[in-house]
XYZ file of C-alpha atoms in Angstrom:
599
model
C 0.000 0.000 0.000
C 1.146 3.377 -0.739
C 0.403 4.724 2.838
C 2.962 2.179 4.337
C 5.837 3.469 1.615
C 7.778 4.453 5.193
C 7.471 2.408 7.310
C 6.967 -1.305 4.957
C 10.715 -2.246 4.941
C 10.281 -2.154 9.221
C 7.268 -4.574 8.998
C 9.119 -6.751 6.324
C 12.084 -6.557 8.913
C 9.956 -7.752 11.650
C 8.027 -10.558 9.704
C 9.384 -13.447 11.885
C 8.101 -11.594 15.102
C 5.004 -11.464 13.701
C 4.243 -14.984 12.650
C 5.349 -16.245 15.401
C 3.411 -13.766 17.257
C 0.493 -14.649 15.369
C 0.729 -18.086 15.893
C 1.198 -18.127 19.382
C -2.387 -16.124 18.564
C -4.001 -19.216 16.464
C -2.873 -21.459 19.529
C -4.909 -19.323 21.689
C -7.793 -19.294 19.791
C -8.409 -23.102 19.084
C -7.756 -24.008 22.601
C -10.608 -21.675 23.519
C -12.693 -23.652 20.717
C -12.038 -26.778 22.489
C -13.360 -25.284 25.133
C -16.902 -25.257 24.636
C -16.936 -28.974 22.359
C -15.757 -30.530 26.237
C -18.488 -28.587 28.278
C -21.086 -30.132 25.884
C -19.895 -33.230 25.536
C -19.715 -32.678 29.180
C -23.620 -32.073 29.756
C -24.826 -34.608 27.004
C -22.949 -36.853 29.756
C -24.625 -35.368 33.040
C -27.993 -35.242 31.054
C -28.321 -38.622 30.271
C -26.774 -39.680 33.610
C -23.812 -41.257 32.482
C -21.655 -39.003 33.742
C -19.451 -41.026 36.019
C -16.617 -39.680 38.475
C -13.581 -40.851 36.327
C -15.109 -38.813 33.301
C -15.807 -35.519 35.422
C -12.005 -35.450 36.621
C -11.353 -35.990 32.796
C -12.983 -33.217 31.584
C -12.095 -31.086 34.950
C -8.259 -31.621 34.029
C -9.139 -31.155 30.453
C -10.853 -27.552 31.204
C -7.726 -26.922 33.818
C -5.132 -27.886 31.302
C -6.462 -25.837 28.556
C -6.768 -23.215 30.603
C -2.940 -23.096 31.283
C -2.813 -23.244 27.609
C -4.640 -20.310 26.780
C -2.597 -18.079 29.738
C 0.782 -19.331 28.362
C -0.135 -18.846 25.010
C -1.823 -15.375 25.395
C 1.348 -14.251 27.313
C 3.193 -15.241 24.530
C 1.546 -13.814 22.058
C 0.914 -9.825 23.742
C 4.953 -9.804 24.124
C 5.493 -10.942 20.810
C 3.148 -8.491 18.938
C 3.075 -5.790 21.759
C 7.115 -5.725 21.390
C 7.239 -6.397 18.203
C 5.308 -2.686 17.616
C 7.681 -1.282 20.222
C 10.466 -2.144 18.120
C 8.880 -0.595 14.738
C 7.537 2.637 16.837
C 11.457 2.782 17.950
C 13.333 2.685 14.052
C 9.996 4.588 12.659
C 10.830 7.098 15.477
C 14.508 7.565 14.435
C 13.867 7.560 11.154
C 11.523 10.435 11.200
C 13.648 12.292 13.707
C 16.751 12.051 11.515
C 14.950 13.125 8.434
C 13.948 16.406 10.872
C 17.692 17.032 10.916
C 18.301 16.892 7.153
C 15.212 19.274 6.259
C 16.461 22.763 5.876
C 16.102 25.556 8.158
C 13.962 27.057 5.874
C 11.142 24.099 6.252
C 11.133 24.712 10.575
C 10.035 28.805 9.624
C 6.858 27.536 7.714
C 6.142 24.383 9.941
C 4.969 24.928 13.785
C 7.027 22.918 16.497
C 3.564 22.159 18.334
C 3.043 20.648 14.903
C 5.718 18.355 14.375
C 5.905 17.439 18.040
C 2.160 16.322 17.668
C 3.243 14.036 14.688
C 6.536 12.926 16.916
C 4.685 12.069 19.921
C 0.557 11.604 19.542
C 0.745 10.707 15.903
C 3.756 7.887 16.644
C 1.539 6.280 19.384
C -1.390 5.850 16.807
C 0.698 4.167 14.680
C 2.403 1.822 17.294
C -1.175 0.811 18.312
C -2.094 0.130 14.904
C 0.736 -2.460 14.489
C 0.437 -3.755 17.623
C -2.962 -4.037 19.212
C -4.135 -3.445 15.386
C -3.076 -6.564 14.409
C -4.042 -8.447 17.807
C -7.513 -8.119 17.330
C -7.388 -7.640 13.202
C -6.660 -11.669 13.512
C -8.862 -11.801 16.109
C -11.625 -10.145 14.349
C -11.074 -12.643 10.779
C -10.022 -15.942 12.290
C -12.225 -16.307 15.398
C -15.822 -15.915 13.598
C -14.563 -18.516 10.669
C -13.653 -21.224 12.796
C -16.813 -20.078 15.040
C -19.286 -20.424 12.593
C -17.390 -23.833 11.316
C -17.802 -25.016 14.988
C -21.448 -24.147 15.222
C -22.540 -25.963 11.830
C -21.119 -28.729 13.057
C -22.640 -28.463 16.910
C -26.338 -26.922 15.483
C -26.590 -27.357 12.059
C -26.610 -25.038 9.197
C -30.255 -24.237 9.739
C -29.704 -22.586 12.814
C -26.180 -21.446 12.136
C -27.643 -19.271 9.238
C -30.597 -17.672 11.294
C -28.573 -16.796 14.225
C -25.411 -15.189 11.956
C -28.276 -13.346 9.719
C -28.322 -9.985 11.633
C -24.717 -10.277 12.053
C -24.323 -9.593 8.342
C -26.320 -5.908 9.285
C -22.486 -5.223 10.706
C -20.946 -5.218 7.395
C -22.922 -2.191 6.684
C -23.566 -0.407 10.548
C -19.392 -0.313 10.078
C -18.619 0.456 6.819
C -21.460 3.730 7.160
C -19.091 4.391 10.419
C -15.532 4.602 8.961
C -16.871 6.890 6.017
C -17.257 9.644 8.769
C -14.668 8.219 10.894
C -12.102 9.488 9.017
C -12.987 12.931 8.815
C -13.297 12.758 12.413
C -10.028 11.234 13.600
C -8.574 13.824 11.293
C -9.492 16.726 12.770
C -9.060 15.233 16.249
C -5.155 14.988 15.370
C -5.946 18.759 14.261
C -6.873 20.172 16.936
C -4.501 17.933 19.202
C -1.655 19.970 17.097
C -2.889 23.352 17.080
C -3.341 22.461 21.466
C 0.273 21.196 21.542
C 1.425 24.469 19.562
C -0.542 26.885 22.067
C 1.231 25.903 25.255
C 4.291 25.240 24.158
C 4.545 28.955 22.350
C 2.935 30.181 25.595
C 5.625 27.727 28.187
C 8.495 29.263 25.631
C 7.315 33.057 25.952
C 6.196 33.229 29.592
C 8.669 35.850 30.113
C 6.780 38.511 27.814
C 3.409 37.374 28.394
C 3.907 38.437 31.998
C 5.722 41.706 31.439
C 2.805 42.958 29.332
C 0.428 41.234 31.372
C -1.319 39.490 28.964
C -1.942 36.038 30.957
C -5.792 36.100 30.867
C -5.684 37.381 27.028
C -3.241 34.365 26.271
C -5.658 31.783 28.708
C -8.678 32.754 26.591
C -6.153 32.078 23.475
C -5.297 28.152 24.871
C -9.123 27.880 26.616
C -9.903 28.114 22.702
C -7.682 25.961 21.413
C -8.629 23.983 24.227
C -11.973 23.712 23.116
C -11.381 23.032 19.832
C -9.404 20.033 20.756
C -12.547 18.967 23.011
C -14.569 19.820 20.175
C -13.032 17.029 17.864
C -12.826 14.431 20.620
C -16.423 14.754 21.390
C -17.395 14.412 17.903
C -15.170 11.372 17.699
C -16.819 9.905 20.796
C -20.266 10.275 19.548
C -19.571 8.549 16.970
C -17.943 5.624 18.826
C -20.756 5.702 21.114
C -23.225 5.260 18.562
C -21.427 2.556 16.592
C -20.792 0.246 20.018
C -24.122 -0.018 20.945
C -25.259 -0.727 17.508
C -22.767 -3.216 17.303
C -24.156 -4.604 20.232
C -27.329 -4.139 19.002
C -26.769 -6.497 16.259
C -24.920 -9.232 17.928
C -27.774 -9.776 20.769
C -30.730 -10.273 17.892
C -28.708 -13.651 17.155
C -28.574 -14.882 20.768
C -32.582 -14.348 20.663
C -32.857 -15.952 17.360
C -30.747 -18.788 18.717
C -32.131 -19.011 22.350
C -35.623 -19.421 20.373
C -34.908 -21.687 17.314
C -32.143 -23.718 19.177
C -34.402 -23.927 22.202
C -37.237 -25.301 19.331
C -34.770 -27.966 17.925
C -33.787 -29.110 21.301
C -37.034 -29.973 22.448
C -38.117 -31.671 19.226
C -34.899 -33.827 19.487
C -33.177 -32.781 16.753
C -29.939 -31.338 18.690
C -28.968 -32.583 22.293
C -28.963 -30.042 25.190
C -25.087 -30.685 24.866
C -24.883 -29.159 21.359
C -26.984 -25.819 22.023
C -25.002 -25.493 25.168
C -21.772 -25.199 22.619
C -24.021 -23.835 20.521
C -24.267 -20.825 22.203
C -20.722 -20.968 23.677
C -19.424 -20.316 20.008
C -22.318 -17.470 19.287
C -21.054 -16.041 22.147
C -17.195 -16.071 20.721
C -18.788 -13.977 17.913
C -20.324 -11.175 19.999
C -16.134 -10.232 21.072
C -14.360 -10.055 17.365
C -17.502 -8.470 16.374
C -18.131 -5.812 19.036
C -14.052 -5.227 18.670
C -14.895 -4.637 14.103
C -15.870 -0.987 15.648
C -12.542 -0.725 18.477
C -10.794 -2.281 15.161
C -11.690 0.087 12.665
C -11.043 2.987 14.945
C -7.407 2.018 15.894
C -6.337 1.510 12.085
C -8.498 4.733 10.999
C -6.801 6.331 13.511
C -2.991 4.824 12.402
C -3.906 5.582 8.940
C -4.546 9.559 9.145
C -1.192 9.803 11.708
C 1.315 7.399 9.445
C -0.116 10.023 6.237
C 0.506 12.793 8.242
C 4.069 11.207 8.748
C 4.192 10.038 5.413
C 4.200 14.235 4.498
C 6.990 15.033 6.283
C 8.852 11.712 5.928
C 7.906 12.934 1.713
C 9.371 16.364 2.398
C 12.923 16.684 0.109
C 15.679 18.312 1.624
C 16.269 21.880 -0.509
C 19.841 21.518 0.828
C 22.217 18.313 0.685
C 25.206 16.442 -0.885
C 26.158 15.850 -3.960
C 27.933 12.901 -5.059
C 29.717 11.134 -7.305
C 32.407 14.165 -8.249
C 35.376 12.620 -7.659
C 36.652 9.386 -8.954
C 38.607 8.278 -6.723
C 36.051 7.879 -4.197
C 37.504 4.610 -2.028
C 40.646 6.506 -1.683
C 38.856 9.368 -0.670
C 36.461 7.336 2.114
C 39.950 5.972 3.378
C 41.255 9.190 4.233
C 38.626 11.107 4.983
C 35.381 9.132 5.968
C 32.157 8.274 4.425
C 30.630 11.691 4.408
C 33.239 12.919 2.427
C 34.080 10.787 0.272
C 32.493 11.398 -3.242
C 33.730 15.152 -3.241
C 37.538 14.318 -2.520
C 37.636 16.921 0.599
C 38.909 16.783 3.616
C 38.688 20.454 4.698
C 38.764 24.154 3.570
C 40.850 26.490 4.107
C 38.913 29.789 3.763
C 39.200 31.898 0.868
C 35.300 33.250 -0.082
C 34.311 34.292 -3.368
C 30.902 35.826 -4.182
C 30.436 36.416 -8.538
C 27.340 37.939 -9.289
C 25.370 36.569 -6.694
C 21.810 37.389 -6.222
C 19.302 35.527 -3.900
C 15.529 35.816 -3.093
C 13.767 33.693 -0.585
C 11.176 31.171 -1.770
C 7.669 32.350 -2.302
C 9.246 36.057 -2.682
C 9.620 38.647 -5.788
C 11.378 40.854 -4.263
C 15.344 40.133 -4.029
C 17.162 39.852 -0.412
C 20.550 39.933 -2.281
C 21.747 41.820 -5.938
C 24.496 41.422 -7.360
C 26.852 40.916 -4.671
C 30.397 40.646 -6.193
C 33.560 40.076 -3.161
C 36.700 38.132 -2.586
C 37.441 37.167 1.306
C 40.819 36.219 0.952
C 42.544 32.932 3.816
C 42.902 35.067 6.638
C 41.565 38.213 5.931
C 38.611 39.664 7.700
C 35.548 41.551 6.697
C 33.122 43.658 8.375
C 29.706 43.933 7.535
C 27.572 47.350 7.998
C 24.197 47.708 7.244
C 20.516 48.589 8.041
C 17.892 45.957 9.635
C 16.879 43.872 6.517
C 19.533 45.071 4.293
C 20.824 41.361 3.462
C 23.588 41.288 6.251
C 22.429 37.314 7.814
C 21.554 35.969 4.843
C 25.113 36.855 2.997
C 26.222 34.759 6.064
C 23.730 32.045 5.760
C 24.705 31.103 2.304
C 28.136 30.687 3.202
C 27.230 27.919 5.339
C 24.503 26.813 3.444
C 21.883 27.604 5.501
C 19.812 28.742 2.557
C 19.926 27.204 -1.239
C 22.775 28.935 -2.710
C 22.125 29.725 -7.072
C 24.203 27.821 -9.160
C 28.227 29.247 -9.906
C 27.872 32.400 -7.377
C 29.343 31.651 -4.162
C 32.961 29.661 -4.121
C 35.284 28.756 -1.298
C 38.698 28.001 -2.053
C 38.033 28.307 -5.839
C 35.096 25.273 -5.674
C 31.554 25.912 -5.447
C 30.544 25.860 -2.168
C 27.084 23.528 -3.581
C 29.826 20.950 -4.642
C 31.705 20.840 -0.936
C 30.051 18.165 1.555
C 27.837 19.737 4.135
C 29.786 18.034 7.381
C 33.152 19.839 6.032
C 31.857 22.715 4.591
C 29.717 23.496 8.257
C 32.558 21.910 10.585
C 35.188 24.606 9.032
C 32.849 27.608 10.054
C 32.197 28.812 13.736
C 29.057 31.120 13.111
C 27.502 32.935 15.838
C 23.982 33.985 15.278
C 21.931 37.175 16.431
C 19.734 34.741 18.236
C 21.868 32.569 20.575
C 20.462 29.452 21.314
C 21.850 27.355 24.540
C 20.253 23.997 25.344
C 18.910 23.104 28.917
C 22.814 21.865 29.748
C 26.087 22.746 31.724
C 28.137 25.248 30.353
C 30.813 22.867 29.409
C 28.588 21.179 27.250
C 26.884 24.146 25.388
C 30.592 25.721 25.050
C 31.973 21.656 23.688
C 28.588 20.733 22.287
C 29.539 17.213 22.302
C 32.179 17.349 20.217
C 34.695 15.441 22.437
C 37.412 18.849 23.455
C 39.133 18.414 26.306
C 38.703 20.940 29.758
C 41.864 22.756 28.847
C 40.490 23.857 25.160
C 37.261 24.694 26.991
C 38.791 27.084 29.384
C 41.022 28.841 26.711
C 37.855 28.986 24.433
C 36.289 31.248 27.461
C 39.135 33.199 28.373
C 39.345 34.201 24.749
C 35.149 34.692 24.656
C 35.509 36.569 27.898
C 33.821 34.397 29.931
C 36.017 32.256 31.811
C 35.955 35.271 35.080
C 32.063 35.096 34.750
C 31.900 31.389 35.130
C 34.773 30.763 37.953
C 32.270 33.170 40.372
C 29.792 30.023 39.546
C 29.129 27.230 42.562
C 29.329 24.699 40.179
C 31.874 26.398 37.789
C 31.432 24.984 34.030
C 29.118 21.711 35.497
C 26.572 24.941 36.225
C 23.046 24.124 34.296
C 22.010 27.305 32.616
C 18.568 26.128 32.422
C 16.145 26.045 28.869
C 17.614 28.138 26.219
C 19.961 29.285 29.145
C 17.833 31.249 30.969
C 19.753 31.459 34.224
C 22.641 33.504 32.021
C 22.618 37.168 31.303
C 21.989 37.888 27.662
C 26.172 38.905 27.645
C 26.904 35.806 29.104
C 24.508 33.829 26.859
C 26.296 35.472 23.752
C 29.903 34.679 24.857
C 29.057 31.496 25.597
C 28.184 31.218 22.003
C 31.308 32.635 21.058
C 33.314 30.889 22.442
C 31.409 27.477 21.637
C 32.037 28.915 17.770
C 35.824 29.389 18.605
C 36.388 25.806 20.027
C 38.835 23.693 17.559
C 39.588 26.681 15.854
C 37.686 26.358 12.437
C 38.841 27.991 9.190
C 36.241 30.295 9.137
C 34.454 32.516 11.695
C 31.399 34.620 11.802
C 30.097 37.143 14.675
C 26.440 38.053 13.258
C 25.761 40.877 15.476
C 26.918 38.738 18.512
C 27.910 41.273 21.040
C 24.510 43.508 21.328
C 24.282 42.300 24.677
C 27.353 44.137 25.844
C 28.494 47.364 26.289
C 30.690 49.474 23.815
C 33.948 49.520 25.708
C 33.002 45.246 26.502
C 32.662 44.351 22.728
C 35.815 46.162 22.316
C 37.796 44.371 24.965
C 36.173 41.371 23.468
C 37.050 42.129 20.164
C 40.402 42.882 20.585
C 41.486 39.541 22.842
C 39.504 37.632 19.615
C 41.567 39.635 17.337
C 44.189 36.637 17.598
C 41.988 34.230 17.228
C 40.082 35.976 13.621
C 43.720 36.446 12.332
C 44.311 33.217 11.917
C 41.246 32.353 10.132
C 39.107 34.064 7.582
C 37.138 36.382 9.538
C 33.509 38.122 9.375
C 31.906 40.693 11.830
C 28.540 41.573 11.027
C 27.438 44.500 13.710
C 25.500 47.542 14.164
C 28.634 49.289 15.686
C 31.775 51.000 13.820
C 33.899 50.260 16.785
C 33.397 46.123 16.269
C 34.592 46.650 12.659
C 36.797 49.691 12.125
C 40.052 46.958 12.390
C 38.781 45.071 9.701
C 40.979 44.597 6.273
C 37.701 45.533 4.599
C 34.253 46.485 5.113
C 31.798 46.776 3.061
C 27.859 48.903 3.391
C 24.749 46.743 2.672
C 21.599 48.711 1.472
C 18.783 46.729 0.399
C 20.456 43.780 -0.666
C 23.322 46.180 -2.430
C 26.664 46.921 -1.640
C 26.426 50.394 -1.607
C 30.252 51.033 0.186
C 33.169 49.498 0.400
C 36.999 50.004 1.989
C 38.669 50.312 5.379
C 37.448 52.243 7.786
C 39.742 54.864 6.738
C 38.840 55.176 3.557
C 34.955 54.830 4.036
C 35.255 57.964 6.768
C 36.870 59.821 3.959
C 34.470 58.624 1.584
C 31.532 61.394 3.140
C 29.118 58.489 2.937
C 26.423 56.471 4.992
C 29.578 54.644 7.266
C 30.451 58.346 7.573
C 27.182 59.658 8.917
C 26.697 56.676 10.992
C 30.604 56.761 12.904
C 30.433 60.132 13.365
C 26.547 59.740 15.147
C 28.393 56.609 16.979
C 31.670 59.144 17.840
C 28.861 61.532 19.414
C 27.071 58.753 21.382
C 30.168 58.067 22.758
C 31.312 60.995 23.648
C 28.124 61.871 25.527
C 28.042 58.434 27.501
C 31.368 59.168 28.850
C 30.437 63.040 29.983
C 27.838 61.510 31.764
């Protein structure tokens, strides 16, 4: 089936579980078909009075043996199947979570988090219970009314088998009227259940500015809404299970009056012993179970079906960014030397130089341009500095570098190679970028600053001193095993940005970009910042993106962005000279300055 294009190869995997699983199943099921042959043969015995004390203790141990039967073979069974769905749920759950990590960043601006944590969490469990307790009663539901109704011809004839199934065969249509609107229903249940998930965890994440605007009972009314949405759905999805059980039931209990009536008839006119409408009804009765469960059934693999499609979407989603292969030849030698990620572009590393040609760049579902014709050289071990106005193009000239965003075809090159053609783990592992928005996980500081990448405690340390945090950190209790809490909120916002910095720093790559990094800090700490990183950026190919002249005036080059355009460029020097908008906006900086240290 098309809807199980994900996740089939993890079934097919798991095929031997299964069988098994479902055999241990079968077992279950004919021992409980036994069952009701010995208790008539049983009362055929007692009614005829032949029933001696040697045949009771047989059919006692019979009953007691079976019984054992059934509870080793249903234990059997539930931990085969039951694990067996465990173990699918766990690869399905990778598998989705790793494709998550190769989606570009682009794909997490246009998708919610509430969303995809709904389809992670909520929309996983449907799917485990569909090939788990799915499949359970699916079997359940085919095999035990087959060798049921077998059982019954055989113990009341096919006279009164075929008027006491007759108003089962009203199911067929009672369910399939049911799953036509089931599926609507489960479907906006999941919904709702996402746009719920979405409200409190944007709310949990911004708690901070709902309560310093004091907008807790406007943002209440916003979940109490979303709220009732969500119990909107699941209403409408128990009414309908609450209509289809009883008529389910319903159904099944016309066949135990047919059968109490007719077999009750036939039985008194001698033409089936007491013994055989006692089993009689013990096998009707195995119908009412697999029956009544066609509704539970239904509504376990409606409900799989809309959460694996709503996988299936994102598991369907193509990455805009990733490798290419198959550029270099010598592609064994290459996996030798530099490891499987590398090997079909024959590249181990980079060593800095940036070349933009021409390069122009809007962002999709845009007309307007973010980027024109941006034309620059960044030679190994130079640094530039980027000035510019909000939304002038100044993060996404960075963003390309790394690849962050689709770069165009033959416009960006590092080292002379296009930077599309250079593998994603080199090309990102060679550039420490620190972002406007610094991100810390819910961690020490040791491993936000190593982010898992195996430094040792002396690299660490030097990594602060140079990010000018190392002083800030010793006055900790715990030192660097301190937790800084989710998206480090026990830091100052200076603190949270050096960290960054000096995470960015660690293992020195060959590239290094401060996006505005140091907004957090004062003038005369950015420059003291600066100046002990100026060791550090010489060594590397350097970029400062900032709002201040003072973070950039030291830089080899610097160019103006203006709507998307490069608008000046030169040294700080030169630019002064120049009369033009780096002018205006050092000499209002020069004045700022000035005043702050009157005062």
């Amino acid at each position: 089936m098309k809807k199980l294009r994900h996740i089939s190869d993890l079934l097919l995997k798991n095929r031997i579980k299964y069988v098994f699983g479902v055999i241990f199943l079968l077992c279950v099921d004919v021992l409980q078909l036994i069952m009701p042959k010995i208790l008539g043969e049983a009362t055929d015995y007692l009614e005829s009075g032949t029933l001696t004390l040697s045949k009771l203790a047989y059919y006692a141990a019979a009953v007691a043996l079976i019984a054992v039967g059934i509870a080793l073979f249903r234990f059997l069974f539930r931990y085969t199947l039951y694990g067996v769905s465990r173990s699918v749920e766990f690869s399905f759950r990778n598998r989705l979570y790793a494709h998550l990590q190769k989606l570009s960043a682009n794909y997490f601006n246009t998708h919610k988090t509430g969303d995809l944590m709904a389809h992670a969490t909520n929309d996983m469990n449907n799917v485990t219970m569909a090939t788990g307790q799915g499949v359970i009663f699916a079997v359940d539901c085919l095999l035990i009314p087959v060798a049921a109704l077998i059982m019954m011809w055989f113990t009341g004839g096919f006279r009164l088998t075929a008027a006491s199934f007759a108003p089962i065969l009203l199911l067929a249509v009672v369910v399939f009227f049911f799953m036509k609107i089931m599926q609507s229903a489960v479907q906006k249940q999941q919904e709702a259940f996402s746009v719920l998930t979405e409200t409190a965890r944007e709310n949990f994440s911004g708690i901070r500015v709902i309560k310093s605007f004091v907008q807790e009972q406007q943002e209440i009314r916003r979940f109490e809404k979303a709220n009732e949405a969500n119990r909107r759905a699941n209403i409408r999805f128990i009414q309908l299970m609450s209509m289809m059980f009883p008529s389910v039931m319903l159904v099944s209990s016309l066949s135990f009056v047919i059968a109490l009536w007719y077999g009750g008839l036939l039985v008194i006119d001698g033409a089936i012993s007491l013994g055989d409408f006692v089993a009689f009804n013990s096998y009707l009765g195995m119908l009412v179970w697999p029956i009544t469960a066609i509704g539970w059934v239904v509504n376990i693999f409606e409900r799989g079906s809309v959460s694996l499609e709503r996988i299936n979407r994102i598991l369907d989603e193509k990455p805009e960014i990733y490798d290419r292969t198959g550029t270099d030849k010598e592609t064994g030698t290459q996996e030798k030397r530099c490891g499987r990620s590398t090997a079909d572009t024959g590249l181990c590393s980079i060593g800095g130089r940036i070349e933009f040609r021409n390069l122009s760049f809007t962002y999709p579902g845009s007309t307007h341009p973010v980027l024109r014709d941006i034309s620059l050289t960044i030679e190994k071990g130079m640094t530039l500095g980027i000035i510019g106005r909000t939304g002038s193009g100044k993060t996404t000239l960075i963003n390309l570098i790394s690849r962050m965003l689709p770069v165009p075809e033959g416009t960006l090159f590092i080292d002379g190679r296009d930077v599309n053609d250079i593998p994603l783990a080199v090309l990102r592992s060679s550039i420490g970028c620190v972002p406007q928005d610094t991100f810390l996980f819910s961690d020490t500081i040791r491993n936000n600053i190593d982010f898992y990448r195996g430094y040792d405690m002396d690299d660490i340390e030097k990594a602060s001193r140079a990010a000018h945090l190392y002083d800030d950190i010793s006055g900790f209790p715990r030192g660097f095993d301190t937790v800084v809490g989710e998206r480090g909120v026990t830091l100052s916002g200076g603190q949270k940005q050096r960290t960054a910095i000096a995470r960015a720093i660690l293992g020195l790559p060959s590239i290094l970009i401060l996006d505005d990094c140091l907004s957090a800090v004062d003038a005369k700490t950015e420059a003291s910042i600066l100046r002990d990183l100026k060791a550090v950026i010489k060594q590397r190919t350097g970029i400062i993106i900032s709002h201040r002249i003072s973070a950039v005036k030291d830089a080899d080059e610097i160019i103006v962005l203006d709507d998307g355009k490069i608008i000046e460029r030169g040294t700080h020097t030169s630019l002064v000279e120049l009369g033009g908008y780096y002018h205006d906006l050092y000499n209002k900086q020069l004045l700022a300055d000035e005043i702050e240290e009157a005062e």
